[in-house]
Amino acid sequence: MTILKNHDTKGVAFVDDAKLTARHVNVFYGDKQAIFDVSLDVGANEVIALIGPSGCGKSTFLRCLNRMNDTIDRCQVQGDILLDGEPIYDGSMDVVPLRARVGMVFQKPNPFPKSIYDNVAYGPRLHGLATTRVELDAIVEYSLQRAGLWNEVKDRLDAPGTGLSGGQQQRLCIARTIAVDPEVILMDEPCSALDPIATAKIEELIDELRENYTIAIVTHSMQQAARVSQRTAYFHMGQLVEVNPTEQMFTTPEHTLTEAYITGRFG
Amino acid sequence: MTDSSLSTRQKVERSLARRRATETRFHALGFMAVLFGLLSVVVLFGDILLKGSSTFRQTVIVTDIHLDAQFLGLTPRSKEAHIRRADFEGLIRQQLHAAMPTMTEDEARELHRLISIGAAWQLSDWVVENPQHLNQTIRFELLADHLVDQWFKHDRRKGISQRLSDVQLSWLHEWADSGQMYTRFNRLFFTHGDSQEPELAGVRGAMMGTFLTLMVTLVLSFPIGIATAIYLEQFAPARQWINLVEININNLAAVPSITFGLLGLAIFINLFGVTRSTPLIGGLVLTLMALPTIIISARAAIKSVPLSIQEAAYGLGASKVQVVFHHVLPLALPGMLTGTILAMAQALGATAPLLLIGMVAFVVDVPNAISDPSTVLPVQIFLWADSPERAFIERTSGAILVLLGFLISMNTLAVLLRQRIERRR
């Protein structure tokens, strides 16, 4: 790999009030290395966009942040990732509460084949967040309202979640994630299966959610990265090439690869 | 290629004709295959129905019986055991004799042969129920012997007779013409176990045996099979020995069923001392046979559960067991049920392994527990098909019909269950 000398990331990868801290992260799928020595901070209440060409490792890196890669056999993560200063790959950190604190929204809307209500209530029930039906109802309503879905579905909470449109399904998935009251929300190309109007709604939502949550979003769309994020990280072939404030990244990129990518010369 | 003067369009059109012909041929072949299959089923079912449906009718001879308390040595207050010991057979003979006083002794013997020995205990049963009718004259349907039964049902109209003498035939014609002899629903066939006398032989014993055996099989193989499938699909590490287990399970599904019988004989009976000929040992052996089918279908069902659903649950902080029980199992259940029913249907028809563990025994009593000696429907069919008596051949078809009935009701149940589960989602 001759992209970066000593995996030296350009720009500013570290912030003062880091929510998530990744240091020297290497990820292997069996013998194949997917991530090379990536160090990156995700600041509190910011939206950070992870961009880069297909297969660059941005999704793999995202999935390291709440240990979703644990479910994949042969996937091995090295290095340190800390949530509020606590190492998450340490033996002392249980993966169940970690995922309650670091929620995830996936590329394809994946509501459970249950009612809309049960979809949102699943997480709170799992973690015992509500003791009474009234409390649970309140969590469901609040989550759906935060996801901007309440007015559309309040009269049919018993209808199956799979019966909604694609955009509504994705907002239902966001509501489901919010219902657990996480600190960080990871989004893995949440709009790639949606039409432009649904995408606009989700982007608006991401902007609102920033008040309360720290968000890391993987996206293929550079316009989306520019619209929703404060910082942008550019990945290339498993390496973190450049991290900078989004505006600076899209106007004056430091690395030639970043420039080539955002000007559309490849990717 | 050969004719360059043709335009591309003409070439396409020429190949189109060829393609259409292929399609038509393929269509016709497929249709014929389906037709052939349907025809085979119709012929098979038709033949069995034709041969077997007469099993469900039984010939009886109705006659007046004077319940002579003195002859029987009974009083209206006699105990049940006492009544059962009374000589009802003698009473029936005496009464028939009284109706035809001019008979010789030889003729009397021939007359008695027309009545089944079951008639006497049917009468004693009736008297146990109705002791107040002692010393009265009642009309009673006497069970006809199987030779009479076969003659009346099949040979009378054709004017032939088998193993019946002229004097017997003359009585039979008289009874048939006077309406004294007729057929009624053969309840015995469904309430009795096996018997040496065809007219007394029923499938109740085999049905109960089959039911109990299948229950044992289901109770053992369903949880074990599902648990194995879940472990292999969701929990097992990707190790060499797991691969070995997988290969072995797939191979077991193709092992001839008689081998499982041998295994059962060697392990369960000889090593662990399980009693032979019981639904328990039958169920154990059939469990071995059903497990590979259940495991393979259950694994396929688990594999078909979308990974995205599981990831969603993991992402919310569900533990592995929670993901399995909240999402994987409910979504895989219909497929698992289908596989289980398939395995049960296979077990229902299994004969060979059961022969080896003693379920081929002649069992008269209807089993009531999994530790009672019993036989199962396919083995009963096998036993009857081996008998020379015409009446048993008829009963073979009858038993096949019962077996098919069992199968159809099981499959219907499975389909209904599956639909219910799928609708709930």
PDB file of N, CA, C and O in Angstrom, chain B residues 26-51:
ATOM      1  N   PHE B  26     -41.885 -29.263 -25.222  1.00  0.00           N
ATOM      2  CA  PHE B  26     -41.597 -29.317 -23.788  1.00  0.00           C
ATOM      3  C   PHE B  26     -42.892 -29.228 -22.980  1.00  0.00           C
ATOM      4  O   PHE B  26     -43.096 -29.971 -22.031  1.00  0.00           O
ATOM      5  N   HIS B  27     -43.773 -28.331 -23.419  1.00  0.00           N
ATOM      6  CA  HIS B  27     -45.085 -28.180 -22.797  1.00  0.00           C
ATOM      7  C   HIS B  27     -45.828 -29.497 -22.787  1.00  0.00           C
ATOM      8  O   HIS B  27     -46.341 -29.949 -21.770  1.00  0.00           O
ATOM      9  N   ALA B  28     -45.882 -30.116 -23.972  1.00  0.00           N
ATOM     10  CA  ALA B  28     -46.637 -31.359 -24.128  1.00  0.00           C
ATOM     11  C   ALA B  28     -46.054 -32.447 -23.234  1.00  0.00           C
ATOM     12  O   ALA B  28     -46.790 -33.184 -22.569  1.00  0.00           O
ATOM     13  N   LEU B  29     -44.729 -32.519 -23.198  1.00  0.00           N
ATOM     14  CA  LEU B  29     -44.066 -33.533 -22.378  1.00  0.00           C
ATOM     15  C   LEU B  29     -44.399 -33.341 -20.905  1.00  0.00           C
ATOM     16  O   LEU B  29     -44.752 -34.297 -20.200  1.00  0.00           O
ATOM     17  N   GLY B  30     -44.308 -32.101 -20.464  1.00  0.00           N
ATOM     18  CA  GLY B  30     -44.613 -31.796 -19.063  1.00  0.00           C
ATOM     19  C   GLY B  30     -46.043 -32.151 -18.736  1.00  0.00           C
ATOM     20  O   GLY B  30     -46.327 -32.782 -17.722  1.00  0.00           O
ATOM     21  N   PHE B  31     -46.933 -31.772 -19.629  1.00  0.00           N
ATOM     22  CA  PHE B  31     -48.346 -32.052 -19.409  1.00  0.00           C
ATOM     23  C   PHE B  31     -48.584 -33.553 -19.315  1.00  0.00           C
ATOM     24  O   PHE B  31     -49.321 -34.047 -18.469  1.00  0.00           O
ATOM     25  N   MET B  32     -47.918 -34.302 -20.221  1.00  0.00           N
ATOM     26  CA  MET B  32     -48.080 -35.747 -20.215  1.00  0.00           C
ATOM     27  C   MET B  32     -47.552 -36.360 -18.927  1.00  0.00           C
ATOM     28  O   MET B  32     -48.139 -37.300 -18.386  1.00  0.00           O
ATOM     29  N   ALA B  33     -46.461 -35.821 -18.434  1.00  0.00           N
ATOM     30  CA  ALA B  33     -45.887 -36.341 -17.186  1.00  0.00           C
ATOM     31  C   ALA B  33     -46.862 -36.159 -16.036  1.00  0.00           C
ATOM     32  O   ALA B  33     -47.102 -37.076 -15.243  1.00  0.00           O
ATOM     33  N   VAL B  34     -47.458 -34.953 -15.978  1.00  0.00           N
ATOM     34  CA  VAL B  34     -48.434 -34.683 -14.915  1.00  0.00           C
ATOM     35  C   VAL B  34     -49.634 -35.613 -15.056  1.00  0.00           C
ATOM     36  O   VAL B  34     -50.133 -36.201 -14.092  1.00  0.00           O
ATOM     37  N   LEU B  35     -50.083 -35.758 -16.306  1.00  0.00           N
ATOM     38  CA  LEU B  35     -51.234 -36.618 -16.589  1.00  0.00           C
ATOM     39  C   LEU B  35     -50.961 -38.050 -16.157  1.00  0.00           C
ATOM     40  O   LEU B  35     -51.791 -38.713 -15.520  1.00  0.00           O
ATOM     41  N   PHE B  36     -49.764 -38.513 -16.471  1.00  0.00           N
ATOM     42  CA  PHE B  36     -49.391 -39.874 -16.108  1.00  0.00           C
ATOM     43  C   PHE B  36     -49.404 -40.051 -14.591  1.00  0.00           C
ATOM     44  O   PHE B  36     -49.935 -41.030 -14.052  1.00  0.00           O
ATOM     45  N   GLY B  37     -48.857 -39.045 -13.921  1.00  0.00           N
ATOM     46  CA  GLY B  37     -48.836 -39.100 -12.450  1.00  0.00           C
ATOM     47  C   GLY B  37     -50.236 -39.144 -11.879  1.00  0.00           C
ATOM     48  O   GLY B  37     -50.552 -39.980 -11.031  1.00  0.00           O
ATOM     49  N   LEU B  38     -51.090 -38.263 -12.391  1.00  0.00           N
ATOM     50  CA  LEU B  38     -52.470 -38.214 -11.900  1.00  0.00           C
ATOM     51  C   LEU B  38     -53.189 -39.524 -12.156  1.00  0.00           C
ATOM     52  O   LEU B  38     -53.898 -40.052 -11.301  1.00  0.00           O
ATOM     53  N   LEU B  39     -52.974 -40.069 -13.365  1.00  0.00           N
ATOM     54  CA  LEU B  39     -53.625 -41.308 -13.749  1.00  0.00           C
ATOM     55  C   LEU B  39     -53.209 -42.445 -12.809  1.00  0.00           C
ATOM     56  O   LEU B  39     -54.044 -43.232 -12.351  1.00  0.00           O
ATOM     57  N   SER B  40     -51.925 -42.486 -12.504  1.00  0.00           N
ATOM     58  CA  SER B  40     -51.423 -43.525 -11.601  1.00  0.00           C
ATOM     59  C   SER B  40     -52.109 -43.420 -10.244  1.00  0.00           C
ATOM     60  O   SER B  40     -52.542 -44.423  -9.678  1.00  0.00           O
ATOM     61  N   VAL B  41     -52.219 -42.175  -9.775  1.00  0.00           N
ATOM     62  CA  VAL B  41     -52.849 -41.976  -8.473  1.00  0.00           C
ATOM     63  C   VAL B  41     -54.298 -42.429  -8.524  1.00  0.00           C
ATOM     64  O   VAL B  41     -54.786 -43.138  -7.634  1.00  0.00           O
ATOM     65  N   VAL B  42     -55.003 -42.036  -9.588  1.00  0.00           N
ATOM     66  CA  VAL B  42     -56.416 -42.399  -9.713  1.00  0.00           C
ATOM     67  C   VAL B  42     -56.570 -43.915  -9.756  1.00  0.00           C
ATOM     68  O   VAL B  42     -57.411 -44.503  -9.072  1.00  0.00           O
ATOM     69  N   VAL B  43     -55.723 -44.583 -10.539  1.00  0.00           N
ATOM     70  CA  VAL B  43     -55.811 -46.044 -10.658  1.00  0.00           C
ATOM     71  C   VAL B  43     -55.519 -46.695  -9.310  1.00  0.00           C
ATOM     72  O   VAL B  43     -56.254 -47.570  -8.848  1.00  0.00           O
ATOM     73  N   LEU B  44     -54.475 -46.225  -8.670  1.00  0.00           N
ATOM     74  CA  LEU B  44     -54.089 -46.789  -7.372  1.00  0.00           C
ATOM     75  C   LEU B  44     -55.206 -46.631  -6.348  1.00  0.00           C
ATOM     76  O   LEU B  44     -55.662 -47.601  -5.739  1.00  0.00           O
ATOM     77  N   PHE B  45     -55.673 -45.380  -6.216  1.00  0.00           N
ATOM     78  CA  PHE B  45     -56.723 -45.117  -5.238  1.00  0.00           C
ATOM     79  C   PHE B  45     -58.002 -45.861  -5.601  1.00  0.00           C
ATOM     80  O   PHE B  45     -58.673 -46.422  -4.737  1.00  0.00           O
ATOM     81  N   GLY B  46     -58.334 -45.843  -6.883  1.00  0.00           N
ATOM     82  CA  GLY B  46     -59.552 -46.506  -7.345  1.00  0.00           C
ATOM     83  C   GLY B  46     -59.514 -47.984  -7.007  1.00  0.00           C
ATOM     84  O   GLY B  46     -60.473 -48.543  -6.469  1.00  0.00           O
ATOM     85  N   ASP B  47     -58.393 -48.615  -7.279  1.00  0.00           N
ATOM     86  CA  ASP B  47     -58.240 -50.049  -7.036  1.00  0.00           C
ATOM     87  C   ASP B  47     -58.389 -50.358  -5.545  1.00  0.00           C
ATOM     88  O   ASP B  47     -59.142 -51.243  -5.157  1.00  0.00           O
ATOM     89  N   ILE B  48     -57.674 -49.569  -4.725  1.00  0.00           N
ATOM     90  CA  ILE B  48     -57.730 -49.818  -3.284  1.00  0.00           C
ATOM     91  C   ILE B  48     -59.140 -49.567  -2.757  1.00  0.00           C
ATOM     92  O   ILE B  48     -59.677 -50.338  -1.970  1.00  0.00           O
ATOM     93  N   LEU B  49     -59.745 -48.473  -3.242  1.00  0.00           N
ATOM     94  CA  LEU B  49     -61.108 -48.149  -2.794  1.00  0.00           C
ATOM     95  C   LEU B  49     -62.067 -49.264  -3.175  1.00  0.00           C
ATOM     96  O   LEU B  49     -62.892 -49.714  -2.380  1.00  0.00           O
ATOM     97  N   LEU B  50     -61.937 -49.734  -4.420  1.00  0.00           N
ATOM     98  CA  LEU B  50     -62.822 -50.783  -4.928  1.00  0.00           C
ATOM     99  C   LEU B  50     -62.687 -52.046  -4.090  1.00  0.00           C
ATOM    100  O   LEU B  50     -63.672 -52.673  -3.710  1.00  0.00           O
ATOM    101  N   LYS B  51     -61.439 -52.395  -3.797  1.00  0.00           N
ATOM    102  CA  LYS B  51     -61.199 -53.633  -3.052  1.00  0.00           C
ATOM    103  C   LYS B  51     -61.451 -53.454  -1.567  1.00  0.00           C
ATOM    104  O   LYS B  51     -61.859 -54.394  -0.887  1.00  0.00           O
TER     105      LYS B  51
END
